[in-house]
Amino acid sequence: MPDNDVLREMHHQMVRIRLFEESIQQAYLEGKTPAFDIAAGPVPGEMHLAAGQEPVAAGVCAHLRASDAVTATHRPHHIALAHGMDMKRLAAEIFGKETGLGHGRGGHMHLFDAATNFGCSGIVGEGIPTAVGHALAYKKQGRDNVAVSFFGEGAANQGAFHEALNLAALWKLPVLFVCEDNAWAISVPKEKATAIANNADRAAAYGIPGVLVPDNDPVAVYEVAGEAVARARRGGGPSLIEVKTDRLLGHFEGDPQMYRSPEELARLKDRDALRAFERRLIETAVLTAADAQATWDRARAEVDEAIQFARTSPYPEPAAALLHVFA
Amino acid sequence: MAVETKRLLTTSKAISEAFAQEMERDPSVFLMGEDIGVYGGIFGATTGLLERFGPERVMDTPISETGFIGAAIGAALSGMRPVAELMFVDFFGVCMDQIYNHMAKIHYESGGNLKVPMVLTTAIGGGYSDGAQHSQTLYGMFAHLPGMKIVVPSTPYDAKGLMISAIRDDNPVLYMFHKGIMGLGWMTPNPRATGHVPEEPYTVPIGTADVKRAGRDLTIVTLSLMVHRALDAAEDLAKEGIEAEVLDLRSVIPLDREAIVASVRKTHRLLVVDEDYQSFGLSGEVITTAVQGAFDSLDAPPARLAYPDVPIPYSRPLEQFCLPNREKIVAAAKQLLA
Ligand SMILES: Cc1ncc(C[n+]2csc(CCOP(=O)(O)OP(=O)(O)O)c2C)c(N)n1
């Protein structure tokens, strides 16, 4: 069981992630009503939010150092923030500003941060091999760092997933594969896309530990990830962790979600893992209600400042689009 | 005089109508792709088809592009006429071997004994801040690789007719639709994405370009969404007394070289407008065609307005700086005439 400081910190992370994404969602919808136009507003393009999946990010990243590499997907904010990415530079990148991580070149699906060794990809499954490469470098360099790749259950049907697991197992690399099973790949439910029930079972094919975390609970994730990270740092090789989590929102903002039943959507609302975790912390006296409120207030201030920073930052010079093709 | 009421459709509806009519006609036609069933395709190309034809013929696939595009090739070799959708062309990276080493080469390698009658549909294009991995057009890259036909419609009418031709063709056809021509409710409104589409099935021949606007002063050779931009620009130019001819290639492979040469012989000036990366691609090929076929009638060096050789940036001012648009086409045309 994590100690109370860790519990409070995971709660804090989940709260700031949730508030950050709520603010991004609001900004995204600006200029897109009454008629939705994906190209309009201060935040154009696609927007994939991770509400409901905060426990995975908080539980795993609690074990990481900034020097540990993390790769994520088209749905990257929760993981980026939990791993310590600067919220202002993240927000500014999402707003396409000069002060953003990539000076506006990347955008929300393409966040790269040298300070936290973070990268992500909008191509499903393709962030996984890169994590193997980070781990390969650590092994060659004799460092006790680990690399973690987060991906959805949809990505586990890509060849890249299987090639990466085999490589990591073969070379006994310090890497964690974390599958966020939110039951949906856009409109395709897991059971219509994956021949077996649990991706954790696929670890057996590569002779590595595969652990299923059936609850969307940061504590359960924390415990399983802790063991896997420790083993990897000791030179014990890779692990696959699968967490059954929830995608509370559409695949992307503007998704009409005709493929989900109203009952499912209502059920999801009731089992928001962040609220459940907070209730539990209060019931077990890890937090008082006042502490919890203070956490929300602190996070609110941080998020507001980051969004304000992004809004007031300048856009890059148009002609600068031609820069940074080569080092 | 009888007033003719013409049925108007968006391009996405025109494409799904082509699928439906071909599936009615030919039981060997079936569709595979991600989110093409209940969702109806992210770009609406398969709306309503699951309800009508059922999950055996409108197959949602796992995110396994190498797997299902390879499966389409195998099914085509075994007597089916599959249509596989690669959601965005940018995702070709995860399945390119199936596309160019197998789909495009098996007929040749078999000495003409085997056929791969399949269609690979895919969405192309940017302009709405979707970043470097979801905004490319890339037809020039595919066109460089022999063995697949490539069609790139710009209007609802052509979209339906080219899709029916593509499905009936005995060769693999890469069918690339720009997101901006589909007439989607969630994209920036584009009046040119809606147009007359006859109800009955018809074909538009693959490999024939189409003069979308006749003119005498210069030829603008272009395709896909840039046809719309070029037509807008031609209207502006006309106000200044410049008559641009807009030639819509419609197909990249085979390329209608005769149409390019004929138009340039008529106007004596060529501007290629291309949303694809500038170097080593379509614009160079079109210009070579014009220089070789109409050298003596050129009054100025051919010009091109294409996407600069940089990955596509996310931020709006950066992306808009790179993209060809109406104003840039007008300026390039005037420069060509100066
Ligand atoms: C190679 C590739 N194929 C398809 C897509 C389109 N796409 C983007 S996200 C997505 C679903 C991903 O599902 P999952 O991996 O479960 O992640 P989730 O969206 O649920 O977080 C798809 C099909 C893509 N980006 N890349």
XYZ file of C-alpha atoms and ligand atoms in Angstrom:
691
model
C 0.000 0.000 0.000
C 1.447 3.386 -0.938
C 1.999 5.735 1.979
C -0.263 8.702 2.552
C 2.021 11.169 0.816
C 1.967 9.053 -2.309
C -1.802 8.715 -2.111
C -2.199 12.457 -1.777
C 0.198 13.085 -4.626
C -1.633 10.669 -6.922
C -4.865 12.422 -6.043
C -3.276 15.767 -6.778
C -2.020 14.553 -10.137
C -5.420 13.212 -11.098
C -7.105 16.454 -10.099
C -4.744 18.690 -12.049
C -5.009 16.443 -15.096
C -8.801 16.555 -14.942
C -8.928 20.313 -14.544
C -6.359 20.874 -17.241
C -8.297 18.787 -19.702
C -11.578 20.453 -18.789
C -10.027 23.806 -19.576
C -8.613 22.494 -22.830
C -12.036 21.130 -23.708
C -13.595 24.549 -23.127
C -10.953 26.298 -25.186
C -11.359 23.696 -27.906
C -15.075 24.385 -28.192
C -14.524 28.140 -28.501
C -15.209 29.201 -32.067
C -16.794 25.820 -32.804
C -20.346 26.701 -31.855
C -23.055 26.855 -33.062
C -21.609 25.126 -36.125
C -18.759 22.779 -35.302
C -15.776 23.527 -37.544
C -12.714 21.489 -36.663
C -10.417 24.163 -38.105
C -11.849 27.023 -36.039
C -11.107 28.505 -32.628
C -7.991 28.920 -30.525
C -7.408 25.154 -30.456
C -8.075 23.660 -33.910
C -7.582 20.106 -35.165
C -8.375 16.873 -33.377
C -8.638 16.713 -29.597
C -8.448 13.440 -27.674
C -9.077 13.797 -23.957
C -8.376 11.209 -21.283
C -11.003 11.874 -18.608
C -11.417 8.579 -16.753
C -7.930 7.319 -17.525
C -6.090 9.398 -14.925
C -5.556 6.418 -12.566
C -3.264 4.722 -15.082
C -1.072 7.770 -15.554
C -0.951 8.636 -11.860
C -0.312 5.080 -10.687
C 2.505 4.325 -13.108
C 4.236 7.701 -13.223
C 4.457 7.839 -9.412
C 7.374 5.423 -9.813
C 9.221 7.315 -12.499
C 12.026 9.847 -12.540
C 12.162 12.653 -15.063
C 15.099 10.835 -16.646
C 12.927 7.770 -17.369
C 11.549 7.845 -20.888
C 7.829 7.734 -21.548
C 6.057 7.267 -24.852
C 2.355 7.877 -25.270
C -0.321 8.086 -27.923
C -2.794 10.460 -29.564
C -4.325 10.736 -26.066
C -1.267 11.971 -24.203
C -2.077 14.781 -21.754
C -2.699 12.723 -18.633
C 0.527 10.829 -19.026
C 2.552 13.918 -19.938
C 1.371 15.787 -16.862
C 1.769 12.853 -14.495
C 5.314 12.426 -15.765
C 6.095 16.023 -14.921
C 5.813 17.892 -18.195
C 5.645 21.646 -17.718
C 1.956 22.499 -17.883
C 2.507 25.918 -19.405
C 4.586 24.671 -22.285
C 2.117 21.838 -22.826
C -0.805 24.272 -22.939
C 1.069 26.620 -25.242
C 1.798 23.787 -27.659
C -1.868 22.854 -27.727
C -2.672 26.479 -28.563
C -0.027 26.406 -31.315
C 2.127 29.059 -29.710
C 5.799 29.939 -29.960
C 6.244 29.156 -26.254
C 4.975 25.607 -26.710
C 7.140 22.513 -26.423
C 7.593 22.325 -30.195
C 7.007 26.012 -30.873
C 3.647 25.067 -32.333
C 4.922 22.543 -34.819
C 3.753 19.424 -33.042
C 0.337 20.057 -31.535
C -1.578 17.969 -29.054
C -0.791 14.569 -30.606
C 2.897 15.301 -31.096
C 4.372 16.383 -27.792
C 8.107 16.024 -27.362
C 9.845 17.126 -24.207
C 13.549 16.707 -23.591
C 13.166 17.725 -19.936
C 10.978 14.721 -19.111
C 12.061 12.359 -21.874
C 8.549 12.323 -23.195
C 7.354 11.580 -26.693
C 4.106 10.543 -28.298
C 2.700 9.541 -31.673
C -0.588 9.938 -33.468
C 0.040 6.673 -35.291
C -1.556 3.872 -33.306
C 1.025 1.482 -31.865
C 4.038 3.324 -33.170
C 5.173 4.788 -29.873
C 5.856 1.316 -28.508
C 9.090 0.435 -30.353
C 10.623 3.794 -29.438
C 10.277 2.927 -25.753
C 12.176 -0.281 -26.447
C 14.917 1.865 -27.964
C 15.151 4.090 -24.919
C 15.488 0.977 -22.783
C 18.118 -0.426 -25.125
C 20.152 2.755 -24.693
C 19.855 2.528 -20.891
C 21.111 -1.014 -20.947
C 24.048 -0.146 -23.170
C 24.862 2.846 -20.986
C 24.564 0.882 -17.753
C 21.928 3.263 -16.365
C 19.168 2.121 -14.035
C 16.509 4.056 -15.911
C 13.364 2.488 -17.268
C 11.249 3.289 -20.294
C 7.464 3.099 -20.263
C 5.169 2.908 -23.240
C 1.483 3.655 -22.801
C -0.982 2.589 -25.488
C -4.616 1.677 -25.919
C -6.084 -1.807 -26.248
C -6.642 -1.013 -29.918
C -2.903 -0.642 -30.420
C -2.266 -4.155 -29.134
C -3.510 -5.460 -32.489
C -0.771 -3.687 -34.393
C 2.328 -5.543 -35.471
C 4.491 -2.954 -33.724
C 3.175 -4.067 -30.333
C 4.162 -7.678 -30.906
C 7.532 -6.887 -32.428
C 8.356 -4.543 -29.574
C 7.415 -7.060 -26.874
C 9.494 -9.758 -28.479
C 12.517 -7.473 -28.813
C 12.256 -6.268 -25.239
C 11.917 -9.825 -23.951
C 14.721 -11.128 -26.150
C 17.118 -8.414 -25.049
C 15.793 -8.315 -21.464
C 15.298 -4.575 -21.535
C 14.098 -2.289 -18.741
C 10.756 -1.383 -20.252
C 7.114 -1.398 -19.148
C 4.305 -1.830 -21.614
C 1.160 -0.292 -20.194
C -2.076 -1.045 -22.012
C -4.916 1.336 -21.174
C -7.943 -0.784 -21.993
C -10.819 1.698 -22.203
C -12.898 -0.864 -24.103
C -13.163 1.248 -27.256
C -11.004 2.049 -30.265
C -13.009 4.953 -31.643
C -16.288 3.112 -32.385
C -14.999 -0.441 -32.349
C -15.458 -2.271 -29.051
C -12.616 -4.402 -27.802
C -14.544 -7.665 -28.150
C -15.083 -7.004 -31.861
C -11.402 -6.353 -32.465
C -9.397 -8.600 -30.162
C -9.609 -12.379 -30.202
C -8.872 -12.795 -26.498
C -10.339 -11.099 -23.440
C -7.199 -9.778 -21.788
C -4.137 -8.327 -23.424
C -2.102 -9.187 -20.331
C -2.322 -12.814 -21.485
C -0.334 -11.906 -24.573
C 2.755 -11.484 -22.383
C 2.937 -15.275 -22.208
C 3.774 -15.360 -25.905
C 6.969 -13.481 -25.158
C 7.807 -15.119 -21.850
C 7.436 -11.961 -19.781
C 5.174 -11.156 -16.821
C 1.728 -9.934 -17.811
C -0.477 -8.485 -15.101
C -4.107 -7.516 -15.362
C -5.340 -4.654 -13.200
C -9.100 -5.166 -13.345
C -10.032 -1.961 -11.522
C -9.570 1.587 -12.661
C -7.870 2.379 -9.407
C -4.611 4.305 -8.982
C -3.615 2.266 -5.943
C -3.944 -1.035 -7.768
C -2.010 0.400 -10.705
C 0.616 1.801 -8.354
C 1.273 -1.562 -6.744
C 1.581 -3.513 -9.964
C 3.670 -0.839 -11.675
C 5.946 -0.547 -8.649
C 6.924 -4.171 -8.877
C 7.466 -3.993 -12.616
C 9.548 -0.813 -12.436
C 11.693 -2.213 -9.627
C 12.277 -5.423 -11.543
C 13.200 -3.507 -14.677
C 15.640 -1.268 -12.802
C 17.284 -4.379 -11.342
C 17.847 -5.776 -14.819
C 14.952 -8.224 -14.595
C 13.495 -7.321 -17.966
C 10.204 -6.054 -19.332
C 6.603 -6.443 -18.173
C 3.196 -5.948 -19.675
C 0.508 -4.313 -17.561
C -3.096 -4.044 -18.647
C -5.502 -1.712 -16.839
C -9.242 -1.828 -17.389
C -9.987 1.865 -17.485
C -12.746 4.170 -18.715
C -13.024 6.642 -21.561
C -15.600 9.016 -20.104
C -15.767 11.227 -23.199
C -15.958 10.667 -26.942
C -12.971 9.369 -28.876
C -12.335 12.956 -29.868
C -14.185 16.110 -29.046
C -17.131 16.377 -31.400
C -17.610 12.597 -31.499
C -21.393 12.016 -31.494
C -20.811 8.577 -29.880
C -23.814 7.009 -31.617
C -22.094 3.688 -31.084
C -22.387 3.855 -27.281
C -25.657 3.215 -25.492
C -27.099 5.907 -23.225
C -26.984 3.340 -20.398
C -23.252 2.900 -20.837
C -22.681 6.638 -20.819
C -24.780 7.062 -17.678
C -22.984 4.173 -15.966
C -19.621 5.744 -16.763
C -20.595 9.040 -15.206
C -21.444 7.286 -11.967
C -18.160 5.518 -11.704
C -15.716 8.341 -12.268
C -12.511 6.913 -10.816
C -11.281 10.293 -9.653
C -14.373 10.931 -7.539
C -14.299 7.379 -6.205
C -10.638 7.687 -5.223
C -11.229 11.012 -3.529
C -14.162 9.624 -1.542
C -12.027 6.723 -0.417
C -9.180 8.981 0.684
C -11.602 11.044 2.725
C -13.278 7.976 4.230
C -9.925 6.532 5.240
C -8.820 9.887 6.644
C -5.921 10.253 4.248
C -7.481 13.546 3.240
C -9.969 15.794 4.958
C -12.690 17.336 2.826
C -10.856 20.607 3.283
C -7.591 19.062 2.060
C -9.357 17.752 -0.980
C -10.831 21.162 -1.706
C -7.430 22.759 -1.253
C -6.012 20.349 -3.809
C -8.686 21.326 -6.325
C -8.049 25.006 -5.634
C -4.307 24.655 -6.031
C -4.742 22.738 -9.257
C -7.291 25.281 -10.503
C -4.786 28.084 -10.011
C -2.038 26.151 -11.764
C -4.279 25.309 -14.708
C -5.627 28.841 -15.036
C -2.114 30.186 -15.086
C -1.053 27.700 -17.741
C -4.035 28.438 -19.967
C -3.506 32.170 -19.529
C 0.140 31.726 -20.469
C -0.874 29.835 -23.601
C -3.513 32.362 -24.610
C -1.249 35.369 -24.195
C 1.817 33.852 -25.817
C 2.569 34.903 -29.397
C 2.105 32.674 -32.425
C 5.279 31.617 -34.185
C 6.333 33.675 -37.196
C 4.646 32.079 -40.236
C 7.868 31.781 -42.228
C 9.453 29.907 -39.326
C 7.487 26.906 -40.607
C 10.512 26.234 -42.788
C 12.901 25.906 -39.847
C 13.868 22.795 -37.864
C 13.625 20.272 -40.669
C 17.230 19.297 -40.032
C 19.471 19.600 -36.980
C -38.348 25.199 -71.459
C -38.588 22.479 -68.844
C -36.841 23.283 -65.611
C -34.435 20.531 -64.779
C -34.098 19.779 -61.093
C -30.779 18.195 -60.453
C -30.133 16.059 -57.407
C -27.339 17.457 -55.243
C -25.106 15.302 -53.063
C -22.014 15.820 -50.985
C -18.921 13.955 -52.091
C -19.088 11.573 -49.135
C -22.686 10.660 -50.027
C -21.693 10.240 -53.667
C -18.983 7.788 -52.655
C -21.244 5.770 -50.368
C -23.840 5.627 -53.144
C -21.189 4.199 -55.469
C -20.355 1.532 -52.885
C -24.014 0.659 -52.415
C -24.730 0.373 -56.126
C -21.682 -1.774 -56.796
C -22.462 -4.007 -53.816
C -26.008 -4.479 -55.166
C -24.635 -5.344 -58.587
C -21.742 -7.563 -57.636
C -21.819 -9.918 -54.618
C -18.023 -10.165 -54.639
C -17.675 -6.537 -53.542
C -17.201 -6.022 -49.805
C -15.707 -3.351 -47.566
C -13.116 -3.528 -44.793
C -11.722 -0.803 -42.593
C -11.611 0.879 -39.219
C -14.855 2.481 -38.042
C -16.604 1.956 -41.391
C -19.551 0.126 -39.814
C -21.638 1.731 -37.086
C -19.642 4.944 -37.363
C -20.071 5.034 -41.150
C -16.446 5.932 -41.779
C -14.682 8.803 -40.073
C -15.190 10.802 -43.287
C -18.663 9.501 -44.000
C -17.749 7.406 -47.039
C -19.655 4.348 -45.783
C -22.605 5.956 -44.024
C -25.638 3.665 -43.883
C -23.937 0.716 -45.550
C -23.733 -1.517 -42.474
C -27.505 -1.281 -41.970
C -28.073 -2.121 -45.604
C -25.515 -4.827 -46.262
C -24.715 -6.262 -42.843
C -21.449 -6.946 -41.047
C -20.350 -9.679 -43.473
C -19.975 -7.125 -46.244
C -19.173 -4.019 -44.219
C -16.438 -5.244 -41.920
C -15.044 -3.176 -39.083
C -11.468 -4.269 -38.600
C -9.029 -4.147 -35.704
C -6.285 -1.525 -35.980
C -4.185 -3.960 -37.999
C -3.595 -2.323 -41.352
C -0.936 -4.720 -42.559
C -3.287 -7.541 -41.661
C -6.486 -6.366 -43.287
C -4.944 -4.702 -46.342
C -2.964 -7.879 -46.895
C -6.201 -9.809 -46.441
C -7.840 -7.644 -49.084
C -5.063 -8.579 -51.495
C -5.534 -12.263 -50.760
C -9.293 -12.009 -51.134
C -8.861 -10.194 -54.443
C -6.582 -12.986 -55.657
C -9.306 -15.461 -54.675
C -12.136 -13.946 -56.649
C -13.468 -11.149 -54.450
C -13.478 -7.408 -55.135
C -12.547 -5.931 -51.784
C -12.477 -2.289 -50.879
C -10.156 -1.587 -47.954
C -10.009 1.772 -46.229
C -6.818 3.170 -44.776
C -8.333 5.846 -42.537
C -5.695 8.525 -43.235
C -3.065 8.145 -45.947
C -0.474 9.159 -43.350
C -0.903 5.707 -41.792
C 0.576 4.010 -44.862
C 3.762 3.574 -42.872
C 2.373 0.667 -40.900
C 1.237 -1.255 -43.999
C 3.282 -0.066 -46.951
C 4.830 -3.427 -47.667
C 1.447 -4.922 -48.428
C 0.630 -1.956 -50.628
C 3.682 -1.591 -52.809
C 5.453 -4.945 -52.598
C 2.293 -7.008 -52.886
C -0.824 -5.164 -54.025
C 1.094 -3.275 -56.705
C 3.507 -5.983 -57.870
C 1.774 -9.365 -57.860
C 0.200 -8.902 -61.286
C 3.555 -8.024 -62.824
C 5.493 -10.677 -60.967
C 3.021 -13.284 -62.146
C 3.696 -12.256 -65.720
C 0.137 -11.077 -66.021
C -1.356 -14.353 -64.784
C -2.847 -13.062 -61.533
C -5.090 -10.092 -60.958
C -5.576 -7.980 -57.841
C -8.911 -6.243 -58.410
C -9.173 -4.219 -55.240
C -9.630 -0.636 -54.180
C -7.693 0.980 -51.371
C -9.491 4.122 -50.255
C -7.841 6.714 -48.089
C -8.330 10.252 -46.802
C -5.774 12.893 -47.670
C -5.039 16.530 -47.055
C -4.699 19.202 -44.434
C -5.554 22.781 -43.769
C -7.406 22.206 -40.502
C -4.483 21.891 -38.070
C -4.309 18.137 -37.771
C -0.529 18.131 -37.637
C 2.286 16.278 -39.330
C 0.815 12.772 -39.117
C -2.746 13.452 -40.293
C -2.517 16.082 -43.047
C -0.454 14.807 -45.941
C -1.572 14.083 -49.493
C 1.287 11.805 -50.621
C -0.133 10.806 -54.012
C 3.198 11.686 -55.574
C 4.948 9.140 -53.415
C 2.542 6.351 -54.323
C 2.629 7.389 -57.974
C 6.369 6.864 -57.980
C 5.795 3.156 -57.384
C 4.625 1.271 -60.484
C 1.662 -1.063 -60.401
C -1.272 0.752 -58.874
C -3.709 3.157 -60.447
C -4.334 6.328 -58.468
C -7.469 8.442 -58.611
C -7.962 11.724 -56.774
C -11.407 13.227 -57.423
C -12.404 16.811 -56.720
C -16.186 16.793 -57.234
C -19.096 14.649 -56.074
C -19.841 13.685 -59.697
C -16.302 12.515 -60.383
C -16.092 10.853 -56.971
C -18.994 8.530 -57.711
C -18.008 7.764 -61.276
C -14.372 7.155 -60.405
C -15.322 4.883 -57.495
C -17.474 2.718 -59.738
C -14.649 2.572 -62.281
C -12.182 1.721 -59.537
C -14.276 -1.153 -58.201
C -14.806 -2.580 -61.703
C -11.145 -2.220 -62.668
C -9.093 -5.416 -62.657
C -6.124 -3.575 -61.194
C -5.457 -2.302 -57.708
C -6.693 1.261 -57.493
C -5.683 3.683 -54.779
C -8.634 6.033 -54.307
C -7.642 9.194 -52.435
C -10.290 11.584 -51.225
C -9.419 14.914 -49.662
C -11.222 15.531 -46.370
C -11.994 19.036 -47.579
C -13.997 17.859 -50.597
C -16.265 15.481 -48.696
C -18.841 18.054 -47.602
C -18.595 17.059 -43.951
C -20.639 19.023 -41.437
C -17.681 19.351 -39.090
C -15.231 20.809 -41.589
C -15.033 24.390 -42.820
C -18.019 24.734 -45.190
C -17.074 24.250 -48.845
C -19.848 24.890 -51.382
C -17.863 23.080 -54.053
C -18.117 19.865 -52.013
C -21.787 19.549 -52.972
C -22.852 19.039 -56.553
C -25.000 17.238 -59.060
C -24.776 13.455 -58.953
C -27.000 11.306 -61.159
C -28.861 8.560 -59.347
C -28.066 5.770 -61.760
C -24.652 4.107 -61.740
C -22.167 5.606 -64.198
C -18.418 5.567 -64.667
C -15.798 8.246 -65.057
C -12.863 6.754 -66.941
C -9.671 6.403 -64.921
C -6.801 8.246 -66.590
C -8.731 11.142 -68.083
C -8.293 14.708 -66.911
C -11.144 17.177 -67.096
C -11.183 20.867 -67.971
C -13.133 22.318 -65.049
C -12.893 25.830 -66.465
C -11.808 26.798 -69.950
C -9.451 29.728 -70.453
C -6.930 31.141 -72.907
C -4.234 32.888 -70.840
C -2.709 30.170 -68.721
C -3.278 26.569 -67.700
C -3.560 25.657 -64.048
C -2.997 21.935 -63.690
C -4.141 20.684 -60.325
C -6.204 18.058 -58.518
C -8.340 17.344 -55.489
C -9.112 20.239 -53.118
C -6.718 22.475 -55.026
C -9.141 22.347 -57.962
C -11.589 24.227 -55.740
C -8.938 26.734 -54.786
C -7.892 27.150 -58.424
C -11.489 27.732 -59.525
C -11.847 30.393 -56.843
C -8.608 31.984 -58.006
C -9.724 31.811 -61.635
C -12.811 33.839 -60.716
C -10.593 36.501 -59.172
C -8.295 36.481 -62.180
C -11.240 36.803 -64.552
C -12.194 40.051 -62.855
C -8.797 41.339 -63.909
C -9.234 40.094 -67.441
C -7.090 36.985 -67.065
C -8.726 33.768 -68.229
C -7.223 30.735 -66.543
C -7.934 27.231 -67.740
C -8.263 24.820 -64.804
C -7.346 21.259 -65.685
C -8.382 18.729 -63.039
C -6.164 15.688 -63.372
C -8.638 13.403 -61.532
C -6.199 10.512 -61.968
C -2.509 10.553 -61.183
C -1.859 7.076 -62.587
C -2.388 6.869 -65.463
C -1.602 10.539 -65.955
C -3.498 12.194 -68.812
C -0.410 13.660 -70.437
C -2.249 14.459 -73.637
C -4.677 16.718 -71.824
C -1.802 18.568 -70.152
C 0.016 19.064 -73.430
C -3.146 20.087 -75.290
C -4.040 22.706 -72.722
C -0.549 24.151 -72.571
C -0.417 24.298 -76.372
C -3.573 26.344 -76.187
C -2.626 28.767 -73.379
C 1.195 28.784 -73.693
C 1.635 29.030 -69.931
C 1.580 26.444 -67.149
C 1.104 26.743 -63.406
C 0.933 23.530 -61.395
C -0.863 23.815 -58.071
C -0.246 20.906 -55.751
C -0.892 20.316 -52.045
C 1.698 17.520 -52.039
C 5.344 18.099 -51.130
C 7.039 20.084 -53.857
C 10.187 18.154 -54.674
C 10.446 14.851 -56.514
C 6.731 14.592 -57.060
C 3.652 15.397 -59.089
C 4.449 18.999 -59.960
C 7.805 18.041 -61.463
C 6.167 15.262 -63.476
C 3.501 17.563 -64.893
C 6.071 20.188 -65.828
C 8.278 17.594 -67.521
C 5.261 16.446 -69.492
C 4.543 19.990 -70.635
C 8.150 20.768 -71.488
C 8.553 17.585 -73.495
C 5.215 17.813 -75.243
C 4.732 21.545 -75.701
C 8.189 23.095 -75.462
C 7.815 25.157 -78.580
C 4.540 26.685 -77.473
C 5.613 27.748 -73.967
C 5.845 31.528 -73.559
C 7.292 31.354 -70.031
C 9.030 28.778 -67.863
C 6.404 26.581 -66.200
C 5.758 27.478 -62.574
C 4.593 25.507 -59.582
C 2.923 26.293 -56.309
C 3.254 23.304 -54.011
C 3.754 22.411 -50.385
C 7.292 23.296 -49.275
C 9.524 20.385 -48.335
C 8.794 20.444 -44.608
C 6.601 18.220 -42.427
C 3.174 19.755 -41.916
C 3.120 21.996 -38.863
C 0.214 22.078 -36.426
C -0.037 25.761 -35.590
C -2.476 27.571 -37.889
C -0.205 30.428 -39.063
C 2.586 27.951 -39.822
C 0.380 25.577 -41.756
C -1.375 28.351 -43.665
C 2.020 29.792 -44.601
C 2.874 26.502 -46.274
C -0.406 25.668 -48.003
C -1.253 26.868 -51.499
C -4.430 28.971 -51.425
C -6.583 31.229 -53.545
C -4.467 34.353 -53.057
C -1.197 32.575 -53.700
C -2.594 31.052 -56.892
C -3.700 34.470 -58.122
C -0.267 35.915 -57.384
C 1.555 33.027 -59.057
C -0.671 33.297 -62.129
C -0.004 37.005 -62.460
C 3.690 36.482 -62.074
C 3.586 33.906 -64.812
C 1.919 36.425 -67.111
C 4.126 39.360 -66.149
C -1.933 3.238 -37.634
C -3.152 3.996 -37.291
N -4.347 3.470 -37.616
C -5.478 4.120 -37.308
C -5.442 5.325 -36.663
C -6.719 6.078 -36.352
N -7.006 5.988 -34.937
C -6.600 6.943 -34.086
S -6.935 6.569 -32.524
C -7.675 5.127 -32.961
C -8.234 4.227 -31.910
C -7.205 3.866 -30.939
O -7.726 3.016 -29.980
P -6.861 2.637 -28.727
O -5.509 2.206 -29.158
O -7.629 1.654 -27.946
O -6.679 4.007 -27.952
P -7.804 4.975 -27.385
O -8.203 5.882 -28.480
O -8.931 4.145 -26.885
O -7.122 5.742 -26.305
C -7.634 4.950 -34.331
C -8.209 3.802 -35.054
C -4.173 5.859 -36.363
N -4.040 7.047 -35.772
N -3.060 5.172 -36.656
